[in-house]
mmCIF file of C-alpha atoms and ligand atoms in Angstrom:
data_model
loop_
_atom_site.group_PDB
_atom_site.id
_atom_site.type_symbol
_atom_site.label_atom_id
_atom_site.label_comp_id
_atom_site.label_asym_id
_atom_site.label_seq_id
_atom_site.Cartn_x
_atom_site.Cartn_y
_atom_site.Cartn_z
ATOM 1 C CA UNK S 1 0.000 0.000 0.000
ATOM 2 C CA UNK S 2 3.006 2.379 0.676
ATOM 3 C CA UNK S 3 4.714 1.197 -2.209
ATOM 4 C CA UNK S 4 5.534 4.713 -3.453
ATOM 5 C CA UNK S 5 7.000 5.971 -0.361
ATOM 6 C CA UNK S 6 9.033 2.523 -0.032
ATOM 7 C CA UNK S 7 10.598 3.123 -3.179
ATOM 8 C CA UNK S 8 11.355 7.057 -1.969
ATOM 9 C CA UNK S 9 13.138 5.398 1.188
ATOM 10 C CA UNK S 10 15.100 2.992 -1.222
ATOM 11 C CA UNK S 11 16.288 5.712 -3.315
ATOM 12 C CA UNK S 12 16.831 7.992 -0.156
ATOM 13 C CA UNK S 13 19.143 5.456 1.949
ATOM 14 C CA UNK S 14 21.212 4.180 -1.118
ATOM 15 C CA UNK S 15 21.854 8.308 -1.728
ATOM 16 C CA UNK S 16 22.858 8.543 2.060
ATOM 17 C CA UNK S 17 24.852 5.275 1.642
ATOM 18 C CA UNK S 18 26.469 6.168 -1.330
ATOM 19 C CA UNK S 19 26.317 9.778 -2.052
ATOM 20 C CA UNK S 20 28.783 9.942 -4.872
ATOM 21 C CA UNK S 21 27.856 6.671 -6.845
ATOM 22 C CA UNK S 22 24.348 6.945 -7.738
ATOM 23 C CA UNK S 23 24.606 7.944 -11.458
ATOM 24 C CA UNK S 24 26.007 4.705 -11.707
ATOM 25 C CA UNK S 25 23.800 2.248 -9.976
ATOM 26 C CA UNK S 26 22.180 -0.058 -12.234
ATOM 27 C CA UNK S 27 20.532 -3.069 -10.192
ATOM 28 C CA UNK S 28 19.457 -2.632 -6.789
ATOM 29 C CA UNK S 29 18.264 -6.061 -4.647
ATOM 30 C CA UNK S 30 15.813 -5.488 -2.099
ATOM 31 C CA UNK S 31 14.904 -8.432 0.376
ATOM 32 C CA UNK S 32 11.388 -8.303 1.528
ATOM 33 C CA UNK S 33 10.192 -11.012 4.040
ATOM 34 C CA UNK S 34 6.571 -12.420 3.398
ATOM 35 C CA UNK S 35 4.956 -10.420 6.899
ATOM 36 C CA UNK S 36 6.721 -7.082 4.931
ATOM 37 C CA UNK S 37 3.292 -7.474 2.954
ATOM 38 C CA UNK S 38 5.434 -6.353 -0.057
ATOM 39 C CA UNK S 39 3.950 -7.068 -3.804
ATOM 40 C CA UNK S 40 6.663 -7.310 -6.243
ATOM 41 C CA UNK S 41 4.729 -6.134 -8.884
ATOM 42 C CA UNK S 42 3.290 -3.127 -7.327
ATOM 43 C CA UNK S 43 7.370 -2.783 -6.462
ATOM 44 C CA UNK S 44 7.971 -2.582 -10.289
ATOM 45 C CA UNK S 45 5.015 -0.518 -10.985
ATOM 46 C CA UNK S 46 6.011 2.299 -7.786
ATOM 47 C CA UNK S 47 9.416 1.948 -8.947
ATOM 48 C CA UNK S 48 8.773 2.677 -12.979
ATOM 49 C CA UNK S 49 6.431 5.568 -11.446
ATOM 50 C CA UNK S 50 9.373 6.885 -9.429
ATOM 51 C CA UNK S 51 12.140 7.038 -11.361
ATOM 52 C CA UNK S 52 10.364 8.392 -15.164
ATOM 53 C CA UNK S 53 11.533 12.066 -13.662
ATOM 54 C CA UNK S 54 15.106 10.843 -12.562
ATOM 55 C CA UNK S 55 17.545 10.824 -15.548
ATOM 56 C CA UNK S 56 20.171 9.056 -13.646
ATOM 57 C CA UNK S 57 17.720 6.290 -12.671
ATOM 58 C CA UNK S 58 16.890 5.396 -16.721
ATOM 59 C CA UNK S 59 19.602 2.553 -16.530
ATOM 60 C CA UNK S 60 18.237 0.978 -12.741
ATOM 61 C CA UNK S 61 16.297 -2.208 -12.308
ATOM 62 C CA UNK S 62 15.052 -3.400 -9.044
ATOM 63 C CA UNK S 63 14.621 -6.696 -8.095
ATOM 64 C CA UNK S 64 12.583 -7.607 -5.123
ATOM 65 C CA UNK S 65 13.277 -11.287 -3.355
ATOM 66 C CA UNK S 66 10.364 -12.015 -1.042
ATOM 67 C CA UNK S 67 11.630 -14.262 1.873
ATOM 68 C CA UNK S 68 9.504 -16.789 3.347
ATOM 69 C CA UNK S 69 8.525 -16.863 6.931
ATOM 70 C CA UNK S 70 10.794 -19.236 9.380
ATOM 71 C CA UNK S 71 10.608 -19.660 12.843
ATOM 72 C CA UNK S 72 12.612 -21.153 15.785
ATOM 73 C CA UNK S 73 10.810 -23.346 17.956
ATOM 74 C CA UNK S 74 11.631 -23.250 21.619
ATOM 75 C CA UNK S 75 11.302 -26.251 22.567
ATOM 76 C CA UNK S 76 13.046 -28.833 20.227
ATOM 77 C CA UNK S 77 15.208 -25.910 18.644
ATOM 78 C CA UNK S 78 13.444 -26.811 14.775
ATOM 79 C CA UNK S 79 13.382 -24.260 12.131
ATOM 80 C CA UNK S 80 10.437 -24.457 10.127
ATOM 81 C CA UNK S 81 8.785 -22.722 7.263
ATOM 82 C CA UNK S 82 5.453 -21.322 8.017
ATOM 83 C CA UNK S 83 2.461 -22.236 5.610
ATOM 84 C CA UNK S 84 -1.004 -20.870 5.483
ATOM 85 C CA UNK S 85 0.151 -18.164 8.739
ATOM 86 C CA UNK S 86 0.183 -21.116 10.788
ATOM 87 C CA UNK S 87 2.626 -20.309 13.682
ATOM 88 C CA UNK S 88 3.600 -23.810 14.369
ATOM 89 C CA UNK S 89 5.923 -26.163 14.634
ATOM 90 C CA UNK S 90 6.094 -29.540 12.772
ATOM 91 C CA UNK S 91 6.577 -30.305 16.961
ATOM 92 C CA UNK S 92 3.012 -28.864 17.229
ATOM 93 C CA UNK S 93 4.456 -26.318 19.380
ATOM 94 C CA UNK S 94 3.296 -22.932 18.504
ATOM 95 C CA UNK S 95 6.465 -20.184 18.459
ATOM 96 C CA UNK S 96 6.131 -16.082 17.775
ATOM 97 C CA UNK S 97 10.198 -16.572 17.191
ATOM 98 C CA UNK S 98 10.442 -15.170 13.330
ATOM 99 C CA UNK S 99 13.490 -15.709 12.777
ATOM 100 C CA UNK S 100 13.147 -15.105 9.000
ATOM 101 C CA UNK S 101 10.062 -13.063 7.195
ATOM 102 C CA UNK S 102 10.045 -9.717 9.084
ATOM 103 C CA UNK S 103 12.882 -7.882 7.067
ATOM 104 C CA UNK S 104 12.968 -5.159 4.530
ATOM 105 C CA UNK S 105 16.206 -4.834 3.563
ATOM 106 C CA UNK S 106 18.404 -3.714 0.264
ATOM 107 C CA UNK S 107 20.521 -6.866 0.206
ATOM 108 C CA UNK S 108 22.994 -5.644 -2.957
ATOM 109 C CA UNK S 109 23.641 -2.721 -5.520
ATOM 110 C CA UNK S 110 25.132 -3.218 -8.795
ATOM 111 C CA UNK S 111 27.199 -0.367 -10.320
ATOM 112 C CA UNK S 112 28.402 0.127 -13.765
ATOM 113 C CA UNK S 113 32.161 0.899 -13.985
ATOM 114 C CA UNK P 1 33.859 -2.655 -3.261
ATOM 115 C CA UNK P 2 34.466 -6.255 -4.974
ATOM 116 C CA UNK P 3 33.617 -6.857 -8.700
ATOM 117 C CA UNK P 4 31.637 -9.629 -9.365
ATOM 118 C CA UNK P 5 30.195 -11.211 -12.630
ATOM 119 C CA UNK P 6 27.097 -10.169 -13.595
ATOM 120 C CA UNK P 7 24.147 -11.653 -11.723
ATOM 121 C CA UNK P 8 23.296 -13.983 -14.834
ATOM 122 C CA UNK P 9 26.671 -16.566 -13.890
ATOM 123 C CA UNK P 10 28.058 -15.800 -17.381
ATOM 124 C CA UNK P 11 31.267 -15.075 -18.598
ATOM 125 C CA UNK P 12 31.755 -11.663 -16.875
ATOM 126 C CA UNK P 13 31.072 -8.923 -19.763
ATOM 127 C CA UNK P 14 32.932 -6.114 -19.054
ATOM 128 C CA UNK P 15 32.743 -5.473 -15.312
ATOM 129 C CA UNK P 16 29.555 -4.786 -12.584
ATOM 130 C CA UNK P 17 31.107 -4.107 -9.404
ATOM 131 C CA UNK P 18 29.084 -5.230 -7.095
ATOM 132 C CA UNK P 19 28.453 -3.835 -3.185
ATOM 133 C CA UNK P 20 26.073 -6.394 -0.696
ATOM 134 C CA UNK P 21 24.699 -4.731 2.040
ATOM 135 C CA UNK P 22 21.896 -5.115 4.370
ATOM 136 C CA UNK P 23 20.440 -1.582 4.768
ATOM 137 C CA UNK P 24 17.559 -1.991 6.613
ATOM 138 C CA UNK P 25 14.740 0.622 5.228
ATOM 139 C CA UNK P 26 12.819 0.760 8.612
ATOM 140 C CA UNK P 27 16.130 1.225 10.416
ATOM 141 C CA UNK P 28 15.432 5.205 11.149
ATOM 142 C CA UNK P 29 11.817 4.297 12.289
ATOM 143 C CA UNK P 30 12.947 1.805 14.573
ATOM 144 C CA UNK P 31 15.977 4.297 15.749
ATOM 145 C CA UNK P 32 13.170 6.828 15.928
ATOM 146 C CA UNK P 33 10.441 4.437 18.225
ATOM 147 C CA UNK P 34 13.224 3.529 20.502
ATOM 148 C CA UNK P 35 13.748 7.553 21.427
ATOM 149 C CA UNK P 36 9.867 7.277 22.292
ATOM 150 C CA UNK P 37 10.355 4.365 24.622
ATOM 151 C CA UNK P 38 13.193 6.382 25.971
ATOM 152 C CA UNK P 39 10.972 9.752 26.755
ATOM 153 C CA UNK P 40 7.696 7.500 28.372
ATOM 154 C CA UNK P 41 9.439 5.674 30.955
ATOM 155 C CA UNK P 42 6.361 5.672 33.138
ATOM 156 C CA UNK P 43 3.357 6.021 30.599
ATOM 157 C CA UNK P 44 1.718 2.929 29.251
ATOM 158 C CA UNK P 45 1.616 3.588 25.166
ATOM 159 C CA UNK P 46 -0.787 1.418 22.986
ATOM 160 C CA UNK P 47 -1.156 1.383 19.470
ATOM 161 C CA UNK P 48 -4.697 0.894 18.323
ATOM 162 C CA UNK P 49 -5.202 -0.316 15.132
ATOM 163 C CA UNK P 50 -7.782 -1.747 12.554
ATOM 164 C CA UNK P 51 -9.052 -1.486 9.153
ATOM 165 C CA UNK P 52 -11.214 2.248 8.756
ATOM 166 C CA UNK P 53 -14.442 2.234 11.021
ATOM 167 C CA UNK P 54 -14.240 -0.428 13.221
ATOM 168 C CA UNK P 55 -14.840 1.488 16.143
ATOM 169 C CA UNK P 56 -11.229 2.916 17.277
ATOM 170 C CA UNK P 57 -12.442 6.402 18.570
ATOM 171 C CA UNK P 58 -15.671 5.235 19.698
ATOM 172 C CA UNK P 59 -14.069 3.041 22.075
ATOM 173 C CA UNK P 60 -11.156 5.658 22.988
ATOM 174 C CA UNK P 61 -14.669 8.157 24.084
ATOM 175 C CA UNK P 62 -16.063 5.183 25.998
ATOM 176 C CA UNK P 63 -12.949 4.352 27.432
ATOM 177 C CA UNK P 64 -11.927 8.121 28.468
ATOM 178 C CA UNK P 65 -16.015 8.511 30.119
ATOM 179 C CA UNK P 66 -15.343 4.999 32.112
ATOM 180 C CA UNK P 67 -11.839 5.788 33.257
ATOM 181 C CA UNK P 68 -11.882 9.058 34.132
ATOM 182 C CA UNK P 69 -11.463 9.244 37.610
ATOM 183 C CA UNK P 70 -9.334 6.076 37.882
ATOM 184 C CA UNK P 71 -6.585 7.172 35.020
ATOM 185 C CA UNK P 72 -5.282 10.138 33.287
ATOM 186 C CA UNK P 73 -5.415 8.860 29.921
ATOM 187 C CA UNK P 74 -4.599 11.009 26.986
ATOM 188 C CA UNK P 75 -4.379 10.267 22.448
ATOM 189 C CA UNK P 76 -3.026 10.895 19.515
ATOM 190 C CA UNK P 77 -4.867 10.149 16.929
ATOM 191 C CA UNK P 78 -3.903 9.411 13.139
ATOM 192 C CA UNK P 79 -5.816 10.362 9.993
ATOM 193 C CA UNK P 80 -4.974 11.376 6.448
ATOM 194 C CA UNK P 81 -6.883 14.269 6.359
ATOM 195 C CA UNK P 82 -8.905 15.401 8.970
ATOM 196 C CA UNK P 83 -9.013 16.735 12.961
ATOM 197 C CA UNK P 84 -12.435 15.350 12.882
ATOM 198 C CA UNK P 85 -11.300 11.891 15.518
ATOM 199 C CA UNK P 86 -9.466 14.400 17.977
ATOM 200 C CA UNK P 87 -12.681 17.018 17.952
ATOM 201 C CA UNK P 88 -14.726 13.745 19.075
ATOM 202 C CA UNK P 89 -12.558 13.007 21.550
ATOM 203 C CA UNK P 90 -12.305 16.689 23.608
ATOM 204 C CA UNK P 91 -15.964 16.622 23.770
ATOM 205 C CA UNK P 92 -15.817 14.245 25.876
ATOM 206 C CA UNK P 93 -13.145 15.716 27.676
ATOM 207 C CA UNK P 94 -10.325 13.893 26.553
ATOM 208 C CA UNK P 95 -6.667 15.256 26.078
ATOM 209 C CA UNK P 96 -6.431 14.615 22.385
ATOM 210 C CA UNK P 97 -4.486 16.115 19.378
ATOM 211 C CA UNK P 98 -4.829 15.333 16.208
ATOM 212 C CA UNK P 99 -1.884 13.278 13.373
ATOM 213 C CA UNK P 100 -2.605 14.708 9.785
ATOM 214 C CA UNK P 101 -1.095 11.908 7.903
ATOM 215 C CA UNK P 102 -0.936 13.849 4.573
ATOM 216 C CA UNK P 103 -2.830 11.176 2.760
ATOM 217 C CA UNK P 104 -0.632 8.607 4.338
ATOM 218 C CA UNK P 105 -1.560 5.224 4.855
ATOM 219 C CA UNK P 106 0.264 4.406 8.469
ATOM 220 C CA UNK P 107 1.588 6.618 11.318
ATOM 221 C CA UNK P 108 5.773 6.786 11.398
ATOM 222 C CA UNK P 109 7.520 7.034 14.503
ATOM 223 C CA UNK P 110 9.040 10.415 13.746
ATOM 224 C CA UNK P 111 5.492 11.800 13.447
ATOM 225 C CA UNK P 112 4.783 10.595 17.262
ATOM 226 C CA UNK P 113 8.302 12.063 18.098
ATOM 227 C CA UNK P 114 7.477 14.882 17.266
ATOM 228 C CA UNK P 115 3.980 15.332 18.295
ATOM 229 C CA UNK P 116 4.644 14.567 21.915
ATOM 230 C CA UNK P 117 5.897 18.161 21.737
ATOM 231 C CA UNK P 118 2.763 19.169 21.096
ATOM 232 C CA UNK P 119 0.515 17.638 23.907
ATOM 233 C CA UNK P 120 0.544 18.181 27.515
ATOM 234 C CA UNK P 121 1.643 14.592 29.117
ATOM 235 C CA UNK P 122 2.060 15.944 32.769
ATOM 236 C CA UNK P 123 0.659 13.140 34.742
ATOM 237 C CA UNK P 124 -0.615 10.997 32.098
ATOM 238 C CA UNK P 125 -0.740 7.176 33.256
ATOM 239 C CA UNK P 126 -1.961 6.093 29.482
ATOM 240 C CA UNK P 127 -1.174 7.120 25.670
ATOM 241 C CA UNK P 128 -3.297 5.852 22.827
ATOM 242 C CA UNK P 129 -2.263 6.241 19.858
ATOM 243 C CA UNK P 130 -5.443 5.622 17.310
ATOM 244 C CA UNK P 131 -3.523 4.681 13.909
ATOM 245 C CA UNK P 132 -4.741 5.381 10.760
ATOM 246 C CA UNK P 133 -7.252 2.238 9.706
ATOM 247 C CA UNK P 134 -5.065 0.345 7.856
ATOM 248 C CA UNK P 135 -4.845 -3.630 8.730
ATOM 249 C CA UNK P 136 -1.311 -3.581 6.242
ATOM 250 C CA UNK P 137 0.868 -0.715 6.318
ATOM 251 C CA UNK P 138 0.915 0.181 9.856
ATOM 252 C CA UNK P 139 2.248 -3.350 11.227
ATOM 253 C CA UNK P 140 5.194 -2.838 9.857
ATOM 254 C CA UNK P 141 6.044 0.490 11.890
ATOM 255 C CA UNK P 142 6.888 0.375 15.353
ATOM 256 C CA UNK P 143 5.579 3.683 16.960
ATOM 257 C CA UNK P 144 7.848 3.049 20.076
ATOM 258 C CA UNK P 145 4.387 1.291 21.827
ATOM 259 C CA UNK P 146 4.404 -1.047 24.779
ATOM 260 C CA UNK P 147 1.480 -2.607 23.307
ATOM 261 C CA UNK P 148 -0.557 -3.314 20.531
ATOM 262 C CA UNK P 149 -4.490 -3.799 20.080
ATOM 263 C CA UNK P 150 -6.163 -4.671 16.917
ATOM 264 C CA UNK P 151 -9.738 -4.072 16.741
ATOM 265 C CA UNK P 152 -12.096 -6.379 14.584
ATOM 266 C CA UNK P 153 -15.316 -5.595 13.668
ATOM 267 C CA UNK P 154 -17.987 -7.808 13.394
ATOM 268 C CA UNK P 155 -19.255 -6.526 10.674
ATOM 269 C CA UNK P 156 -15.590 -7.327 8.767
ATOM 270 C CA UNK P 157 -15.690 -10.825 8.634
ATOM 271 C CA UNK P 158 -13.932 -13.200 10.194
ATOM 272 C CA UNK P 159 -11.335 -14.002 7.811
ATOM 273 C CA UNK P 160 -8.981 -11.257 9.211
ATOM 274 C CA UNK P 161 -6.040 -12.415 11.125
ATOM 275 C CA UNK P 162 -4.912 -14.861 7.919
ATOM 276 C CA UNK P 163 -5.656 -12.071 5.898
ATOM 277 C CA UNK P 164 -3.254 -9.560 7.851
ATOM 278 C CA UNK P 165 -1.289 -12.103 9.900
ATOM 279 C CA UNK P 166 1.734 -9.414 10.681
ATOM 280 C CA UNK P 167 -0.941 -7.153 12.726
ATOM 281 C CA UNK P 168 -2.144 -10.008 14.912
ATOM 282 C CA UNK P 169 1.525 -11.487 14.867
ATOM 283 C CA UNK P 170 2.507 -8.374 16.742
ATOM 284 C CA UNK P 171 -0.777 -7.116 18.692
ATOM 285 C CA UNK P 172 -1.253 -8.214 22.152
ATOM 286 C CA UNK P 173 -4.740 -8.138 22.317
ATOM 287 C CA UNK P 174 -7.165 -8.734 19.396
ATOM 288 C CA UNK P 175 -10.682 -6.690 20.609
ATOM 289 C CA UNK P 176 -13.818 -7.959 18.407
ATOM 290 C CA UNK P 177 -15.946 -4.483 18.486
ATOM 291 C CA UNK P 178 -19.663 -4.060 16.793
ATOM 292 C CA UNK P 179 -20.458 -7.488 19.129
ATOM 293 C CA UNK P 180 -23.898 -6.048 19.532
ATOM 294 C CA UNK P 181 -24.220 -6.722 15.547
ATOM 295 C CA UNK P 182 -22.985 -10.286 15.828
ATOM 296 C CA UNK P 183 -26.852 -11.697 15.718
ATOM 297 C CA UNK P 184 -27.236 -10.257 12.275
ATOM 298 C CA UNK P 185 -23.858 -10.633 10.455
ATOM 299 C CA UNK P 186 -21.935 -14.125 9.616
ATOM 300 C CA UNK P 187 -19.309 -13.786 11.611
ATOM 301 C CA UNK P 188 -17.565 -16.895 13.953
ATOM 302 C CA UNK P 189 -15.959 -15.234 17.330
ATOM 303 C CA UNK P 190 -14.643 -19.012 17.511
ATOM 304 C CA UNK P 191 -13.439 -18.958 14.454
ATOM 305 C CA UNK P 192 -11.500 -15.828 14.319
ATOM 306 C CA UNK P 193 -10.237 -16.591 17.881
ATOM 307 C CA UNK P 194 -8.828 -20.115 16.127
ATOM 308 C CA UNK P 195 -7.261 -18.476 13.131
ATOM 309 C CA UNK P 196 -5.284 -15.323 15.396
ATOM 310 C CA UNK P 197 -3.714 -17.761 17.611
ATOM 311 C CA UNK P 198 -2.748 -19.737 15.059
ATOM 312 C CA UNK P 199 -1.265 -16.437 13.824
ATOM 313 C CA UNK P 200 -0.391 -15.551 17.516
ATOM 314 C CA UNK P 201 -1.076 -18.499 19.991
ATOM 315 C CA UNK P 202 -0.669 -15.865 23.069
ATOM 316 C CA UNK P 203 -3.316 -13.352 21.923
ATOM 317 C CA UNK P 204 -5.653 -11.815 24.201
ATOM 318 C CA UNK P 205 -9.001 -11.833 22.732
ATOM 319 C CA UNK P 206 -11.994 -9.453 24.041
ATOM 320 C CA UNK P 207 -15.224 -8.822 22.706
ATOM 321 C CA UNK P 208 -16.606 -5.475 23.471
ATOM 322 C CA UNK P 209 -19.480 -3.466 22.213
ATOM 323 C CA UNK P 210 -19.312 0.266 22.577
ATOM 324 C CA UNK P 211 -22.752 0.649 21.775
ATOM 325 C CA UNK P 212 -24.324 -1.808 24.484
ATOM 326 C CA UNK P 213 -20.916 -1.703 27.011
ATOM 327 C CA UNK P 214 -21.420 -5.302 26.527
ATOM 328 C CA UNK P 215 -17.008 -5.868 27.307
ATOM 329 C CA UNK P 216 -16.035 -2.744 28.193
ATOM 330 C CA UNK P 217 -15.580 -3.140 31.916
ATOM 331 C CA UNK P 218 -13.083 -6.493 30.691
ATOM 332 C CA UNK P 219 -11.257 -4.106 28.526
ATOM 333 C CA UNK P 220 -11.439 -1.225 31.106
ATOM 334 C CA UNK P 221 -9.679 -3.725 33.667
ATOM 335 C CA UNK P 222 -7.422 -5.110 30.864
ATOM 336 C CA UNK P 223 -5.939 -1.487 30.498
ATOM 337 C CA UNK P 224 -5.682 -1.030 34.346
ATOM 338 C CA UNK P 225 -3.960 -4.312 34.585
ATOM 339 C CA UNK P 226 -1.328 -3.220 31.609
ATOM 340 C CA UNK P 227 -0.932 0.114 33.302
ATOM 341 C CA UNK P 228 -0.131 -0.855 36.874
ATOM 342 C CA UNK P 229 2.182 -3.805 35.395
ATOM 343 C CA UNK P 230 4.258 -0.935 33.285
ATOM 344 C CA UNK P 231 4.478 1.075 36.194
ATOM 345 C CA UNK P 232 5.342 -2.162 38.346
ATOM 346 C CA UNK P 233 8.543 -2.555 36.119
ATOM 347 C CA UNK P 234 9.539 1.226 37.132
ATOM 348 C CA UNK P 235 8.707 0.394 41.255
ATOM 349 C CA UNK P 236 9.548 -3.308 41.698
ATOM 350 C CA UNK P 237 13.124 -3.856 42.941
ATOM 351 C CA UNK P 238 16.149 -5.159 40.802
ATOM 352 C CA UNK P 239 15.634 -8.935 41.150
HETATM 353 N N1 GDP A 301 -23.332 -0.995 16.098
HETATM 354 C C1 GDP A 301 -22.176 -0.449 16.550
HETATM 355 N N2 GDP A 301 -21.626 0.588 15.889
HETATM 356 C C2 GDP A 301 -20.480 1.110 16.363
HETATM 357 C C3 GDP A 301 -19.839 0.593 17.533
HETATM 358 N N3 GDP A 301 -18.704 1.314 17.736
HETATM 359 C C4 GDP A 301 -18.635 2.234 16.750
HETATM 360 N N4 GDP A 301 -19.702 2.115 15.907
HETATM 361 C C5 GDP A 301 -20.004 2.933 14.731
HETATM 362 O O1 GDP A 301 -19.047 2.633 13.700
HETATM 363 C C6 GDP A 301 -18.708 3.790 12.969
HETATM 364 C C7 GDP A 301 -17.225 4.000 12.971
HETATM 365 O O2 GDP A 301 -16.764 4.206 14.294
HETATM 366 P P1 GDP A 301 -15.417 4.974 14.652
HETATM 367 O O3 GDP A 301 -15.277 4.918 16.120
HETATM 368 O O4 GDP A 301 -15.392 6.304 14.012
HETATM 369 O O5 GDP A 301 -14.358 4.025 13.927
HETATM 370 P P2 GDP A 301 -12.787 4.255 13.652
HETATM 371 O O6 GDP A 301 -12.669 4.649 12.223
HETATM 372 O O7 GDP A 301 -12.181 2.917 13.906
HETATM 373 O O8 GDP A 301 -12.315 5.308 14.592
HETATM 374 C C8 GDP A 301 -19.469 4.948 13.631
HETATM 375 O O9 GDP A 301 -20.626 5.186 12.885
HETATM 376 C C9 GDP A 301 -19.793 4.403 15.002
HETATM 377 O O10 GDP A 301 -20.972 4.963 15.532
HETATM 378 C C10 GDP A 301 -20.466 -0.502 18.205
HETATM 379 O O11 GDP A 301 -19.986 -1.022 19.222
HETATM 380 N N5 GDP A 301 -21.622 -0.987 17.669
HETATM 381 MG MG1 MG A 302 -11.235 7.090 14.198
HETATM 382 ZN ZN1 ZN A 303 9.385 -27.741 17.924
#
């Protein structure tokens, strides 16, 4: 739903990250876990949207990875995928401990030379 | 900086240089909440969510008539574009100021930041904040909150928590509002109880009808209980 302003923030922390290498980015890698409710698609559309004013962004792709959710249980120490938002695991204990699934995270930039 | 090959595992052709990072993109909102936490040591902050309408100020006005001589309770209160939800509120004699979101869809931390400069908090036990109704966006942001409530009306469906599973992940109490329509709309309390603690097997669930009061002295104690506990933590001695 905040798609546009997500993209804003992308463009805004890679600028503070890497203020003097921006003309030059060309593939940025953003790593969205599943509970970041974050729709690659709208992602592409937000991001086209974004960067049609932005000369120096004509040449930049982004690629959005959405990460599945994992958790830890604590009892037998398992790591298990969740399916269907079923916080449970294959113990039958249920577990709150994401340990994957939460994250929103630029995971890579690609510049040309 | 290393240089890579290009992310296709050919031959390299000519040269990407590569940089992996983790910048987190919530990291200044979650800097930001943490400040909050920082400046309400001793006042009991919940974040009030739901989708639009399902009761969030309503409540807040039943909840500031009830407690009023038992709490100092004060809100902030979230909304793209109006001061309508604060107006409501100071009828009824509650210390409320209003969020204009700006046509946003969620509350950010640095918007609570810096409206606590803006509201008297002098002997204020409890904060609401009422977030803009949203079921989605607003999960993701921590407003520096010791607690979260989601409210469900009955009138929604009861399809919810699988539907937004992050919200009830990370609420501590689910409240199902409207209860006094239950009778006429298909809607399974069971049910939904089932599927958020599935989502979130130690969610509190209350169901609470503004309209009737049918809950409201459970929720009333519910808050008084989660406001003597955070003030507990500040009096109890170092174990
Ligand atoms: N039947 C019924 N209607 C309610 C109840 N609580 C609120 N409403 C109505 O639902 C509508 C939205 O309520 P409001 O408190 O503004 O919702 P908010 O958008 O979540 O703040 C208003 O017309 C209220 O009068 C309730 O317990 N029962
Ligand atoms: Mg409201
Ligand atoms: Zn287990």
């Amino acid at each position: 739903m905040h798609e546009i302003s997500l993209v804003r923030t992308i463009l805004r922390t890679l600028e503070d990250e890497f203020p003097a290498d921006m003309d030059r980015v060309r593939g940025i890698y953003l790593k969205a876990g599943l509970l970041a409710n974050v729709q690659p698609i709208l992602m592409q559309n937000a991001f086209q949207a974004v960067v049609a004013d932005e000369p120096r962004y004509q040449q930049t792709s982004l690629h959005v990875e959405v990460l599945p959710i994992l958790i830890r249980c604590d009892d037998c120490g398992k790591t298990t995928q969740v399916q269907q938002y079923r916080f449970i695991c294959t113990c039958g204990k249920p577990s709150r401990n994401v340990i994957q699934g939460e994250e929103l995270l630029i995971s890579k930039v690609e510049f040309d030379d | 900086m290393t240089t890579v090959k290009p992310k296709s595992n050919q031959a390299s052709v000519g040269s990407v240089q590569c940089e992996n990072t983790t910048l987190n993109l919530l990291k200044v909102n979650d800097f930001v909440a943490r400040a909050i936490r920082d400046r309400l040591p001793d006042i009991l902050v919940i974040n009030v969510c739901s989708s639009p309408g399902s009761g969030k100020t309503t409540l807040m006005q039943e909840t500031g008539k009830r407690l009023r001589d038992r709490l100092n309770m004060a809100v902030l209160v979230g909304d793209p574009e109006t001061e309508r939800d604060a107006i409501r509120m100071r009828e009824v004699g509650i210390n409320a100021l209003q969020i204009v979101t700006g046509g946003m869809c969620h509350i950010e931390a640095q918007m609570i930041y810096q409206a606590l400069d803006h509201i008297d908090l002098t002997g204020v036990d409890l904060l609401f904040i009422e977030n803009v109704g949203n079921l989605v966006c607003p999960a993701a942001f921590d407003l520096g909150e010791d607690l979260r409530v989601t409210l469900l009306a009955s009138t929604e469906g009861d399809d919810k928590p699988k539907k937004y599973p992050r919200m009830f992940l990370t609420s501590e109490l689910m409240v199902v509002s409207k209860a006094d329509l239950l009778p006429y709309v298909p809607f399974s309390v069971a049910n939904v109880v089932q599927d958020a603690r599935e989502v979130n097997p130690d969610i509190d669930v209350l169901t609470i009808s503004s309209l009737t009061g049918e809950g409201i002295d459970a929720w009333c104690d519910w808050l008084l209980t989660k406001v003597a506990e955070k003030k507990g933590v500040l009096t109890s001695p170092a174990a």
